[in-house]
Coordinates of C-alpha atoms in Angstrom, one line a residue:
M1 CA -10.4 67.3 -53.9
K2 CA -11.5 63.9 -55.1
F3 CA -9.2 61.0 -55.9
K4 CA -10.2 58.5 -58.5
Q5 CA -10.0 54.9 -57.2
Q6 CA -7.8 52.7 -59.4
K7 CA -8.6 49.1 -60.0
I8 CA -6.0 46.5 -59.2
K9 CA -5.3 44.6 -62.4
Y10 CA -4.9 41.1 -61.0
G11 CA -4.3 39.6 -64.5
K12 CA -1.3 41.7 -65.1
L13 CA 0.0 41.0 -61.5
A14 CA -0.3 37.3 -62.0
L15 CA 1.5 37.5 -65.4
V16 CA 4.4 39.5 -63.8
L17 CA 4.6 37.0 -61.0
F18 CA 4.5 34.0 -63.4
L19 CA 7.3 35.6 -65.5
T20 CA 9.4 36.3 -62.5
I21 CA 9.1 32.7 -61.3
L22 CA 9.9 31.5 -64.8
I23 CA 13.0 33.6 -64.9
W24 CA 14.1 32.3 -61.5
V25 CA 13.5 28.7 -62.6
W26 CA 15.3 29.3 -65.9
A27 CA 18.2 30.9 -64.1
D28 CA 18.5 27.9 -61.7
L29 CA 18.3 25.5 -64.6
A30 CA 20.9 27.5 -66.5
Q31 CA 23.4 27.0 -63.6
T32 CA 24.2 23.3 -63.9
E33 CA 26.8 21.4 -62.0
S34 CA 28.5 18.0 -62.5
F35 CA 29.4 15.5 -59.8
S36 CA 30.7 12.0 -59.7
V37 CA 29.7 8.9 -57.8
S38 CA 31.8 5.8 -57.4
G39 CA 31.0 2.1 -56.6
V40 CA 27.4 2.1 -57.9
T41 CA 26.0 -1.4 -58.0
V42 CA 23.9 -2.8 -60.9
S43 CA 22.2 -6.1 -59.9
I44 CA 20.1 -8.7 -61.7
A45 CA 16.4 -8.0 -60.8
K46 CA 14.6 -10.7 -58.8
T47 CA 11.7 -10.2 -61.2
T48 CA 13.7 -12.1 -63.9
G49 CA 11.5 -14.9 -65.2
P50 CA 12.1 -18.4 -63.8
D51 CA 13.0 -19.7 -67.2
L52 CA 16.1 -17.5 -67.5
L53 CA 19.5 -17.5 -65.8
V54 CA 21.1 -14.1 -66.0
N55 CA 24.5 -12.9 -64.7
F56 CA 27.4 -10.5 -65.3
S57 CA 30.2 -12.9 -66.1
G58 CA 29.1 -15.4 -63.5
K59 CA 28.1 -12.8 -60.9
Q60 CA 24.8 -11.4 -59.7
S61 CA 26.0 -7.8 -59.6
V62 CA 28.6 -5.6 -61.2
S63 CA 30.2 -2.4 -59.8
I64 CA 30.3 0.7 -61.9
D65 CA 33.6 2.4 -60.9
K66 CA 32.6 6.0 -61.8
I67 CA 29.5 7.8 -63.0
I68 CA 29.4 11.6 -63.7
F69 CA 26.0 13.2 -63.4
R70 CA 24.9 16.7 -64.3
G71 CA 21.9 18.6 -63.1
P72 CA 20.7 22.0 -61.8
A73 CA 23.0 23.4 -59.1
S74 CA 20.4 23.5 -56.4
R75 CA 19.3 20.0 -57.1
V76 CA 22.8 18.7 -57.2
A77 CA 23.5 20.3 -53.8
D78 CA 20.4 18.5 -52.3
I79 CA 21.5 15.2 -53.8
K80 CA 25.0 15.5 -52.5
R81 CA 23.6 16.2 -49.0
R82 CA 21.3 13.2 -49.2
L83 CA 24.2 11.0 -50.4
N84 CA 26.3 12.1 -47.4
E85 CA 23.5 11.5 -45.0
G86 CA 22.9 8.0 -46.4
S87 CA 19.2 8.8 -47.2
L88 CA 19.9 8.4 -50.9
V89 CA 21.6 5.3 -52.4
F90 CA 22.3 4.7 -56.0
E91 CA 21.4 1.1 -56.8
F92 CA 20.0 -0.2 -60.0
F93 CA 18.4 -3.5 -61.1
L94 CA 18.6 -5.0 -64.5
D95 CA 15.5 -6.7 -65.9
V96 CA 16.5 -8.3 -69.2
Q97 CA 12.9 -8.4 -70.4
Q98 CA 12.6 -4.6 -70.1
Q99 CA 15.9 -4.1 -71.8
A100 CA 15.1 -6.4 -74.8
M101 CA 17.9 -8.8 -73.7
A102 CA 15.8 -11.9 -73.0
S103 CA 17.2 -14.0 -75.8
A104 CA 19.9 -16.6 -74.9
G105 CA 23.5 -15.5 -75.4
E106 CA 25.8 -12.6 -74.5
H107 CA 24.4 -9.1 -74.6
I108 CA 26.3 -5.8 -74.2
L109 CA 24.6 -3.3 -71.8
D110 CA 25.1 0.4 -72.5
V111 CA 25.5 1.5 -68.9
A112 CA 24.8 5.2 -69.6
G113 CA 21.7 4.5 -71.6
F114 CA 20.5 2.0 -69.0
L115 CA 20.9 4.6 -66.2
K116 CA 19.2 7.4 -68.2
R117 CA 16.1 5.2 -68.6
S118 CA 16.0 4.3 -64.9
D119 CA 13.1 5.7 -62.9
Q120 CA 15.4 6.9 -60.1
I121 CA 17.5 9.1 -62.4
K122 CA 14.4 10.4 -64.2
Q123 CA 12.8 11.3 -60.8
L124 CA 16.0 13.1 -59.7
G125 CA 16.2 15.0 -63.0
L126 CA 19.8 14.2 -63.7
A127 CA 21.7 13.7 -66.9
V128 CA 24.3 11.0 -67.2
E129 CA 27.5 12.3 -68.8
L130 CA 30.0 9.4 -68.3
C131 CA 30.2 5.9 -67.0
E132 CA 33.3 3.8 -66.4
P133 CA 33.0 1.1 -67.6
D134 CA 30.6 2.3 -70.2
K135 CA 29.6 -1.2 -71.3
V136 CA 29.3 -4.5 -69.4
A137 CA 28.6 -8.1 -70.7
V138 CA 25.3 -9.7 -69.7
N139 CA 25.0 -13.5 -70.0
V140 CA 21.5 -15.0 -70.6
I141 CA 20.9 -18.7 -70.5
S142 CA 17.5 -20.3 -71.3
L143 CA 16.3 -22.8 -68.7
E144 CA 14.0 -25.7 -69.1
K145 CA 11.7 -27.6 -66.7
K146 CA 13.4 -30.8 -65.5
S147 CA 12.4 -33.5 -63.0
F148 CA 14.5 -33.9 -59.9
T149 CA 14.4 -36.4 -57.0
V150 CA 14.6 -34.8 -53.5
R151 CA 17.6 -35.1 -51.2
C152 CA 17.3 -34.1 -47.6
I153 CA 20.3 -32.5 -45.8
D154 CA 20.8 -31.1 -42.3
E155 CA 22.1 -27.7 -41.3
Y156 CA 25.7 -28.9 -41.9
R157 CA 24.8 -30.5 -45.3
N158 CA 24.9 -34.0 -44.0
P159 CA 22.4 -36.4 -45.7
V160 CA 19.2 -37.1 -43.7
K161 CA 17.6 -40.5 -44.1
I162 CA 14.2 -40.1 -45.7
A163 CA 11.2 -42.4 -44.9
T164 CA 8.9 -40.9 -47.5
V165 CA 8.7 -37.9 -49.8
E166 CA 5.5 -37.0 -51.6
P167 CA 5.6 -36.3 -54.5
A168 CA 8.7 -38.3 -55.3
L169 CA 9.7 -36.0 -58.2
V170 CA 9.5 -32.2 -58.6
E171 CA 10.0 -29.9 -61.6
I172 CA 12.4 -27.0 -61.5
F173 CA 13.8 -24.8 -64.2
A174 CA 17.4 -25.7 -64.8
P175 CA 20.1 -25.5 -67.6
A176 CA 19.9 -28.3 -70.2
G177 CA 23.1 -29.9 -69.0
Y178 CA 22.4 -29.7 -65.3
T179 CA 22.5 -32.9 -63.3
G180 CA 21.9 -33.4 -59.7
Q181 CA 19.2 -33.6 -57.1
A182 CA 16.8 -31.1 -55.6
E183 CA 17.6 -30.4 -52.0
V184 CA 15.6 -29.7 -48.9
Q185 CA 17.5 -28.4 -45.8
L186 CA 16.1 -29.4 -42.5
T187 CA 16.9 -27.9 -39.1
T188 CA 17.4 -30.2 -36.1
L189 CA 13.9 -29.4 -34.8
E190 CA 12.4 -30.2 -38.3
I191 CA 14.2 -33.6 -38.3
K192 CA 12.6 -34.4 -35.0
Q193 CA 9.2 -33.2 -36.1
S194 CA 9.4 -35.1 -39.4
A195 CA 10.2 -38.3 -37.6
A196 CA 6.8 -38.1 -36.0
A197 CA 4.7 -36.5 -38.7
A198 CA 5.4 -35.3 -42.3
I199 CA 6.4 -31.7 -42.7
T200 CA 6.0 -29.5 -45.8
K201 CA 9.1 -28.0 -47.6
T202 CA 10.0 -26.5 -51.0
P203 CA 12.8 -28.2 -52.8
C204 CA 15.4 -26.2 -54.7
I205 CA 18.6 -26.5 -56.7
E206 CA 21.7 -24.2 -56.6
L207 CA 23.2 -23.3 -60.0
A208 CA 26.8 -22.6 -60.7
D209 CA 26.8 -18.9 -60.0
G210 CA 25.0 -19.3 -56.7
Q211 CA 21.5 -18.6 -57.9
I212 CA 18.7 -20.6 -56.4
R213 CA 15.8 -22.1 -58.4
R214 CA 12.8 -23.4 -56.4
S215 CA 10.1 -25.9 -57.3
S216 CA 6.7 -24.4 -57.8
T217 CA 5.3 -27.2 -55.7
T218 CA 6.0 -28.3 -52.1
V219 CA 6.7 -31.8 -50.9
E220 CA 5.7 -33.6 -47.7
I221 CA 8.7 -35.2 -46.0
A222 CA 8.9 -37.8 -43.2
T223 CA 12.3 -38.9 -41.9
L224 CA 13.4 -42.0 -40.2
A225 CA 13.5 -41.9 -36.4
Q226 CA 16.9 -43.6 -36.4
Q227 CA 18.6 -40.2 -36.4
E228 CA 17.7 -40.1 -32.7
R229 CA 20.1 -43.0 -32.1
L230 CA 23.0 -40.7 -32.8
R231 CA 24.5 -38.9 -29.7
A232 CA 26.4 -35.7 -29.7
E233 CA 30.1 -36.6 -29.3
T234 CA 33.4 -34.7 -29.5
I235 CA 36.7 -36.0 -30.8
Q236 CA 39.6 -34.2 -29.1
N237 CA 42.9 -33.3 -30.8
A238 CA 42.2 -34.4 -34.4
T239 CA 45.1 -35.6 -36.4
L240 CA 45.7 -33.9 -39.7
G241 CA 46.6 -35.8 -42.9
L242 CA 47.8 -34.2 -46.1
I243 CA 47.1 -35.5 -49.6
L244 CA 49.5 -34.3 -52.3
S245 CA 50.0 -35.8 -55.8
S246 CA 53.4 -37.0 -56.9
N247 CA 53.6 -33.8 -59.0
L248 CA 53.9 -31.8 -55.8
Q249 CA 55.6 -34.2 -53.4
G250 CA 59.3 -33.2 -52.8
K251 CA 58.7 -29.9 -54.6
Y252 CA 56.4 -28.0 -52.1
K253 CA 55.8 -28.1 -48.4
V254 CA 52.5 -27.2 -46.9
E255 CA 52.3 -24.5 -44.2
V256 CA 48.9 -24.5 -42.5
V257 CA 48.3 -21.0 -41.1
N258 CA 45.4 -21.8 -38.8
L259 CA 46.7 -25.2 -37.6
D260 CA 45.1 -24.8 -34.1
A261 CA 41.6 -24.5 -35.7
V262 CA 42.4 -27.4 -38.1
I263 CA 43.3 -29.9 -35.4
S264 CA 40.9 -28.7 -32.8
A265 CA 38.0 -30.8 -31.4
V266 CA 35.6 -32.2 -33.9
A267 CA 31.9 -32.3 -33.0
I268 CA 30.0 -35.3 -34.4
R269 CA 26.8 -37.2 -33.9
S270 CA 27.3 -40.9 -33.9
T271 CA 26.8 -44.2 -32.2
A272 CA 29.4 -45.2 -29.6
E273 CA 30.8 -47.8 -31.9
A274 CA 31.2 -45.3 -34.8
K275 CA 32.9 -42.8 -32.5
R276 CA 35.5 -45.4 -31.4
A277 CA 36.2 -46.3 -35.0
Y278 CA 36.6 -42.7 -36.0
E279 CA 39.0 -42.1 -33.1
N280 CA 41.1 -45.1 -34.3
M281 CA 41.5 -43.7 -37.8
R282 CA 45.0 -42.7 -38.6
Y283 CA 43.9 -39.2 -39.6
Q284 CA 40.6 -37.6 -38.4
V285 CA 40.8 -34.7 -40.8
I286 CA 42.4 -34.5 -44.3
L287 CA 43.6 -31.5 -46.3
E288 CA 43.7 -32.3 -50.0
I289 CA 46.0 -30.2 -52.1
D290 CA 45.3 -29.9 -55.9
D291 CA 48.0 -29.6 -58.5
N292 CA 46.6 -26.3 -59.7
D293 CA 46.8 -24.8 -56.1
K294 CA 50.5 -24.1 -56.9
D295 CA 49.5 -21.8 -59.7
V296 CA 47.3 -19.5 -57.5
V297 CA 48.9 -16.1 -57.2
S298 CA 47.8 -14.3 -54.0
V299 CA 49.3 -12.6 -51.0
E300 CA 46.5 -14.3 -48.9
P301 CA 46.7 -17.9 -47.9
L302 CA 44.7 -20.5 -49.9
R303 CA 41.5 -21.7 -48.4
K304 CA 39.9 -25.1 -48.5
E305 CA 37.4 -27.1 -46.4
L306 CA 38.7 -30.1 -44.5
I307 CA 37.7 -33.6 -45.4
Y308 CA 36.4 -35.4 -42.3
N309 CA 37.7 -39.0 -42.6
F310 CA 34.7 -40.8 -41.2
P311 CA 35.0 -44.7 -41.4
A312 CA 33.2 -45.7 -44.6
E313 CA 31.3 -48.6 -43.0
Y314 CA 29.6 -46.3 -40.5
V315 CA 28.9 -43.6 -43.1
R316 CA 27.0 -46.2 -45.1
K317 CA 25.0 -47.1 -42.1
D318 CA 24.2 -43.4 -41.3
E319 CA 25.8 -43.9 -37.9
I320 CA 28.2 -40.9 -38.0
I321 CA 27.7 -37.3 -39.2
L322 CA 29.4 -34.0 -38.7
N323 CA 27.8 -31.8 -36.0
Q324 CA 29.5 -28.5 -36.8
P325 CA 30.3 -26.3 -39.9
P326 CA 33.3 -27.8 -41.7
V327 CA 36.5 -26.0 -40.8
V328 CA 38.2 -24.1 -43.6
A329 CA 42.0 -24.6 -43.6
R330 CA 44.2 -21.7 -44.6
F331 CA 47.5 -22.7 -46.1
R332 CA 50.4 -21.8 -48.3
L333 CA 52.5 -24.0 -50.7
V334 CA 56.1 -23.1 -50.2
P335 CA 58.6 -24.3 -52.9
I336 CA 61.3 -26.5 -51.6
S337 CA 64.7 -25.3 -52.8
Q338 CA 67.5 -27.7 -53.6
T339 CA 69.4 -26.5 -50.5
D340 CA 66.6 -27.6 -48.3
I341 CA 67.0 -31.3 -49.5
P342 CA 69.4 -33.3 -47.3
A343 CA 72.4 -34.5 -49.0
T344 CA 72.8 -38.3 -49.4
N345 CA 76.0 -40.3 -49.2
H346 CA 77.0 -42.4 -52.2

């Protein structure tokens, strides 16, 4: 008995396999799932043009409290796993040129629309269902090139005496009303090096919201060797002075929370004569209280850098500088009740 050999129909087999896979994919896509993410950050992109100053109400980033995404169940499960592992982070960068927001003024960013257009969300294959907040304000300020002289400072922001700076002026993009100098910060080693031979640095300015704008050109700086005349010295047990206006005197008392740090030793660089003059000052450190400090509502103490009361004569001669980061005083203004005021005899 002979059996007839049947041909395998590969075309039909491939079609069946394709349709089966298609059904599986369709079934997976049909099973969608939503999930929420909180605390996602949107930051201003570093690629923003140098002629623009962009921020979110004065800040370089804004936090989106809640975002609800939707996607295929299997993909959502994988994304959740990666989020838990820390291998996936939702972080987005706003380039105002790409979002057609490059004109000066306030713009309103549609957060959901912005996220939907982002490459990360497209690659993950997610839909954006809800954002809180759903809109954020974006401030755009046009900058213009302005000429600045260069100021040299040390690591503690003390001025450094310059011998020469070339070129004398640099151009940096800045707001129209900005006044000030471009700065170059020098380390202790750079100060020593620049006293022997000029060093190359890039000047910059710091804008109101903390953004840095740098010159497109570098400068060569040589400093005066007289900085070497200043010796490292320490003033022990600094005396604290308080400055309050007549609006606050008799109405508030100042409680310094970190008094030990405030009156601790002060590290300076100075000549011997300048050190003696500083030691003989009535107050070595001063805490200045502003009238509006009383209006600050906070459970935390107020914070303010101390003023170091260097003798003016020796400051002018560059014979005394601070050799430590300024101490930040933490204090409270406590109202003085009438019962606290001693009675007077008439």
